[in-house]
Coordinates of C-alpha atoms and ligand atoms in Angstrom, one line a residue:
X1 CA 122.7 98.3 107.2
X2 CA 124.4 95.1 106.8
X3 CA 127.9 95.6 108.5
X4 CA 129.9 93.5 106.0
X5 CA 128.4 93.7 102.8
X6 CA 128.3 96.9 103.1
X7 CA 132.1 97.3 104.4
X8 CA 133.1 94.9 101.3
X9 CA 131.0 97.0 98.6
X10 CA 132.4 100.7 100.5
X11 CA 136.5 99.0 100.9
X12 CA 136.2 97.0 97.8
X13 CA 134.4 98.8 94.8
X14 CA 134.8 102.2 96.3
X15 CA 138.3 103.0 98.6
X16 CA 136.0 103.9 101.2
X17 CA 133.1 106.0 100.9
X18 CA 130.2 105.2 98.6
X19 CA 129.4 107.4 96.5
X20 CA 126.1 109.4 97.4
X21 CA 123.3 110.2 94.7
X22 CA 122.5 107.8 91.9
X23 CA 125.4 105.6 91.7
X24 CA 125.4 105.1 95.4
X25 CA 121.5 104.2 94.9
X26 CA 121.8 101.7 92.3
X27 CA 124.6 99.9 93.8
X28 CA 123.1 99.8 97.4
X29 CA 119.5 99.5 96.4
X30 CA 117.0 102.3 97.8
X31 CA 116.1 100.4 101.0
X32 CA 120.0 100.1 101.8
X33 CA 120.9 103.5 101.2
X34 CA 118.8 104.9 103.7
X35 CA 120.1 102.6 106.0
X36 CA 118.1 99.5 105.9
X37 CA 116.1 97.5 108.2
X38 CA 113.2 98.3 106.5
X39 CA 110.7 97.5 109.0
X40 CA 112.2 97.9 112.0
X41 CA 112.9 101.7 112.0
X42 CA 110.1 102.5 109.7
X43 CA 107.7 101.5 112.7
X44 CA 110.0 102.7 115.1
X45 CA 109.7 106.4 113.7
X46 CA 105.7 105.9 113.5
X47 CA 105.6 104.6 117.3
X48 CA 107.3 107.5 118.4
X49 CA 106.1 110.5 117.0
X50 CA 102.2 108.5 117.8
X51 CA 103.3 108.6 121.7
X52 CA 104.3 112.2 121.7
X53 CA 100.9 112.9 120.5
X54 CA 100.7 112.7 116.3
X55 CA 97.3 112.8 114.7
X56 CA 96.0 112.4 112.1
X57 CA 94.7 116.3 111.8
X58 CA 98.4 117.6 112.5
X59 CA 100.4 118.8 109.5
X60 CA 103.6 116.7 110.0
X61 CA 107.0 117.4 108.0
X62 CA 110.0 114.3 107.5
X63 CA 113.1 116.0 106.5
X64 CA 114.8 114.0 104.4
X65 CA 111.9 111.2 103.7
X66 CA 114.6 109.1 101.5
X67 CA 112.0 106.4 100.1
X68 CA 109.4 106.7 102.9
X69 CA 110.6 104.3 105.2
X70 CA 108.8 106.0 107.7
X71 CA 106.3 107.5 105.1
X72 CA 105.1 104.4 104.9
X73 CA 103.3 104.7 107.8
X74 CA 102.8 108.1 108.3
X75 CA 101.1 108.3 105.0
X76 CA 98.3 106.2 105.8
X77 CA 97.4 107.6 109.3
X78 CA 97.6 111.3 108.5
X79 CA 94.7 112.9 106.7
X80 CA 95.0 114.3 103.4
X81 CA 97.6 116.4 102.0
X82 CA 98.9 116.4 105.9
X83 CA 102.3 114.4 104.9
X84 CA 105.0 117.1 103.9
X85 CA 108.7 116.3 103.0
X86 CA 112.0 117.4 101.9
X87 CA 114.7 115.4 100.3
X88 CA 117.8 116.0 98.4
X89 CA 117.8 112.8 96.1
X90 CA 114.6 113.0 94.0
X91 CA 115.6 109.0 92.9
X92 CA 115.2 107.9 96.3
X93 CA 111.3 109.6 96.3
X94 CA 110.5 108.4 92.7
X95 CA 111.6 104.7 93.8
X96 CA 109.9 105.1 96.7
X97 CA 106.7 106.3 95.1
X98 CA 106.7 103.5 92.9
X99 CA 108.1 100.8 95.0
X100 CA 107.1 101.2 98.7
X101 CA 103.6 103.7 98.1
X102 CA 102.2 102.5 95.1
X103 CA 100.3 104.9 93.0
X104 CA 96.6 104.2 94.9
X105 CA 97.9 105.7 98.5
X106 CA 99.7 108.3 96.8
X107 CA 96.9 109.4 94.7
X108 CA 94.5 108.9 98.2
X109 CA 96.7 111.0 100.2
X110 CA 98.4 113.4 98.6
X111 CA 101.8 113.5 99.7
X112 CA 103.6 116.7 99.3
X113 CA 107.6 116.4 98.6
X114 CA 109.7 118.8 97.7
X115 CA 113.4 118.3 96.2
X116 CA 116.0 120.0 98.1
X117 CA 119.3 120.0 99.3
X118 CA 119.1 124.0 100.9
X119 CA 116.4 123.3 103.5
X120 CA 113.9 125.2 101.7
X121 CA 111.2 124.9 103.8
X122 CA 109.3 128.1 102.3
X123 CA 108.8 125.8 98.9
X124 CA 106.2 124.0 101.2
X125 CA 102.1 124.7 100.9
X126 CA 101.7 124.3 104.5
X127 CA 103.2 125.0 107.6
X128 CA 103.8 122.0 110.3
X129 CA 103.1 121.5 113.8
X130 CA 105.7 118.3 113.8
X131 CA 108.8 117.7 112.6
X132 CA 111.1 114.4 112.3
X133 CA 114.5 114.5 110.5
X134 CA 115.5 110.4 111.0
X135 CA 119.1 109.8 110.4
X136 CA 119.7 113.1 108.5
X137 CA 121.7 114.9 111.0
X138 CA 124.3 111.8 111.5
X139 CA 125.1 112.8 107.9
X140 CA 125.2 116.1 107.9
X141 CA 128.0 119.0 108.6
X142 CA 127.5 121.5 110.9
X143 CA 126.6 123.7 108.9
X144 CA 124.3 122.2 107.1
X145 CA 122.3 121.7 110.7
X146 CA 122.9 125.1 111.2
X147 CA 120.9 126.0 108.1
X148 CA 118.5 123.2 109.0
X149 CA 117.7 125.0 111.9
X150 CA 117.6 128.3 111.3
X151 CA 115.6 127.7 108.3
X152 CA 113.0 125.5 109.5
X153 CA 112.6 127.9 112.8
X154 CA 111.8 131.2 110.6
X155 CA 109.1 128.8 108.6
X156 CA 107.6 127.2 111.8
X157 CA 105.2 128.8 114.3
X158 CA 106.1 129.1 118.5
X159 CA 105.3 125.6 119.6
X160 CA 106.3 123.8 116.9
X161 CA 107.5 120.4 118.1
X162 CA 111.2 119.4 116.0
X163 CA 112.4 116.0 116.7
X164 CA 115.7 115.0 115.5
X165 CA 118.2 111.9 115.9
X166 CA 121.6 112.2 116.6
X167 CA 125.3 110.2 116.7
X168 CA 126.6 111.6 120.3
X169 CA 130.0 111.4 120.4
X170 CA 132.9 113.1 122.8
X171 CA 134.0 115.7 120.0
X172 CA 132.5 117.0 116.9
X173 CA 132.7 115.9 113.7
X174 CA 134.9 118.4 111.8
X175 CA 134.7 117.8 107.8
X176 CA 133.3 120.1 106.3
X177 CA 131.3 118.3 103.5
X178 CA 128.2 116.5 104.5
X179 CA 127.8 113.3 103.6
X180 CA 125.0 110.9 103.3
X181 CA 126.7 107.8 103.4
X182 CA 129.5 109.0 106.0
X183 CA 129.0 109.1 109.7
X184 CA 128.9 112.5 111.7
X185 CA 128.6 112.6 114.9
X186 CA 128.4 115.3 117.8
X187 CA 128.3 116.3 121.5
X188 CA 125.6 117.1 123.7
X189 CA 126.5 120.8 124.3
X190 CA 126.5 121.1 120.3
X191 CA 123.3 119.2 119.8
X192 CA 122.0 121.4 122.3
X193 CA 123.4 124.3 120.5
X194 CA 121.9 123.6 117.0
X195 CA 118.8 124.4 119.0
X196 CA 119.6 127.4 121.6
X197 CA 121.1 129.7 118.9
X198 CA 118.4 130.0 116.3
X199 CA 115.5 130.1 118.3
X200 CA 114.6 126.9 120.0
X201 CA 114.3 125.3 123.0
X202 CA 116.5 122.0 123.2
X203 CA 114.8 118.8 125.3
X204 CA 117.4 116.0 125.2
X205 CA 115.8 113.0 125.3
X206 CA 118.4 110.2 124.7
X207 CA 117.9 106.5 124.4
X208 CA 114.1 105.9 122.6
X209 CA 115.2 102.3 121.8
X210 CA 117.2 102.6 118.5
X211 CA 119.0 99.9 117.0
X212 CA 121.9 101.9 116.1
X213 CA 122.0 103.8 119.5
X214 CA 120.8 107.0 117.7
X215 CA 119.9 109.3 120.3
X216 CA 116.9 111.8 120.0
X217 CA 116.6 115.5 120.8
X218 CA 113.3 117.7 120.6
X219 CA 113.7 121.5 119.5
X220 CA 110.5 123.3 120.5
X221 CA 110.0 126.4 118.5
X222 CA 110.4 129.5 120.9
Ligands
SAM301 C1 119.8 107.9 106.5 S1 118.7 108.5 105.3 C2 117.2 108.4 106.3 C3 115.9 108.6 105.4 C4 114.6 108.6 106.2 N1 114.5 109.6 107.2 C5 114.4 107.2 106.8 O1 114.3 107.1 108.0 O2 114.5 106.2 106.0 C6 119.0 110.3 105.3 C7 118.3 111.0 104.1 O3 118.5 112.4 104.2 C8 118.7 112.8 102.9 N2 119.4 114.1 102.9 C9 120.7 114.3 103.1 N3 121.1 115.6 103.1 C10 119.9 116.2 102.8 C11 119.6 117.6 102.6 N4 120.5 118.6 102.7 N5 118.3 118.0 102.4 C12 117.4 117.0 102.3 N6 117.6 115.7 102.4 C13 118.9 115.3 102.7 C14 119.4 111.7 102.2 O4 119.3 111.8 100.8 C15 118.7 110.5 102.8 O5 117.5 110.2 102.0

C-alpha cells in the first residue's frame, strides 16, 4: 500500500484506523484495501503455491480471496470449479468479479466463493488439498486464527497442505478485535502454536521473497 497516502487518508479523514467494510472500500479503492501492489503479490502468491506443487487437478481454497488478487491467476490455471474461497466482505468479490475476472472467466471456470466472516468452511461443495490465506492472519486476532484453524482442520483430510503468511514480531498482538485494516503481528512459538494445538503439523518456512517481509508458515493436516 502506498505508505503516505494511505497514512494521510487513515490520520487525516479517519483519527487512525480506516474503517473496514464498505466505507473503508470506497474510500481506498478495492485494489488498495487489500493491500495493493496489484501485480506484484498477485504473481507472487501464484509462483509459490506452483513450486510447492499446485495443479491444475488439485482443489485449492484462498481464505480470504479479497478481489482475487491472487485469483487472478489461480483462476485461470486450475480446472473447473477447482477455485474455492471464503471472504468476509462480499463488495470486495462482487468488484472483483466485475473488475478484475470479468464475466467470460468466471462463467468458464466456475469459481466457488462463499461469504463469511466465521470460517465456515463446511458451506464449501468440495474439500481442498491446498490452502493459502495471503495477508489474512496479519489482520486477524488470535482468536479468530484459532477458529481459522480448528475449523479448516475438522473440514480438511490428513495431508492437507495449509499455507499461511505471517507478521513475526517479539510479542503477540493483544487486541482483541480483528481488524482488516490494522496490523497484528505474532511470534514464532505462537505461529507455531496456531498449528500444534488443533491438529497440524507446523513447517516454518520464513522469508519467500515478500515485499512487506511477510513470513510464511505451512500447517500440514495430521
Ligand atoms: C489483506 S487482504 C488480502 C486478500 C487476498 N488474500 C490478497 O492477497 O489480495 C485480507 C482479506 O481477508 C479478508 N478477511 C478478513 N477477515 C476475514 C474473515 N474472518 N473471514 C474471511 N475473510 C476475512 C478481508 O476482507 C480481506 O479481503
Amino acid at each position: 500500500m502506498k505508505g503516505n497516502l494511505f497514512n494521510w487518508i487513515r490520520y487525516s479523514l479517519f483519527g487512525g484506523v480506516i474503517p473496514e467494510g464498505k466505507k473503508g472500500i470506497a474510500v481506498l479503492g478495492h485494489r488498495f484495501y487489500v493491500g495493493g501492489r496489484w501485480d506484484e503479490i498477485g504473481q507472487l502468491q501464484f509462483d509459490f503455491m506452483f513450486a510447492q506443487g499446485l495443479r491444475p487437478e488439485h482443489v485449492f481454497l484462498d481464505i480470504g480471496c479479497g478481489s482475487f488478487r491472487g485469483g487472478i491467476h489461480f483462476i485461470p490455471y486450475l480446472n473447473k470449479g477447482n477455485y474455492l474461497a471464503i471472504e468476509k466482505e462480499e463488495e470486495l468479490v462482487q468488484r472483483g468479479i466485475e473488475n478484475e475476472l470479468g464475466k467470460e472467466l468466471f462463467d468458464a471456470k466456475r469459481p466457488e466463493i462463499v461469504i463469511t466472516e466465521a470460517f465456515e468452511f463446511t458451506e464449501l461443495s468440495k474439500v481442498p488439498d491446498y490452502s493459502l490465506s495471503l495477508s489474512l492472519f496479519t489482520h486477524l486476532s488470535s482468536a479468530d486464527i484459532n477458529l481459522c484453524m480448528k475449523n479448516l482442520r475438522a473440514f480438511v483430510n490428513p495431508g492437507h497442505r495449509y499455507y499461511a503468511t505471517f507478521f513475526e514480531g517479539g510479542s503477540d498482538s493483544e487486541r482483541r478485535r480483528s481488524h482488516s485494516l490494522d496490523h497484528f503481528e505474532y511470534t514464532r512459538t505462537t505461529i507455531e502454536k496456531f498449528g500444534t494445538e488443533h491438529g497440524w503439523e507446523t513447517h516454518y518456512i520464513g522469508e519467500w521473497n515478500h515485499p512487506r517481509d511477510l513470513i510464511m508458515v505451512l500447517y500440514t493436516a495430521r
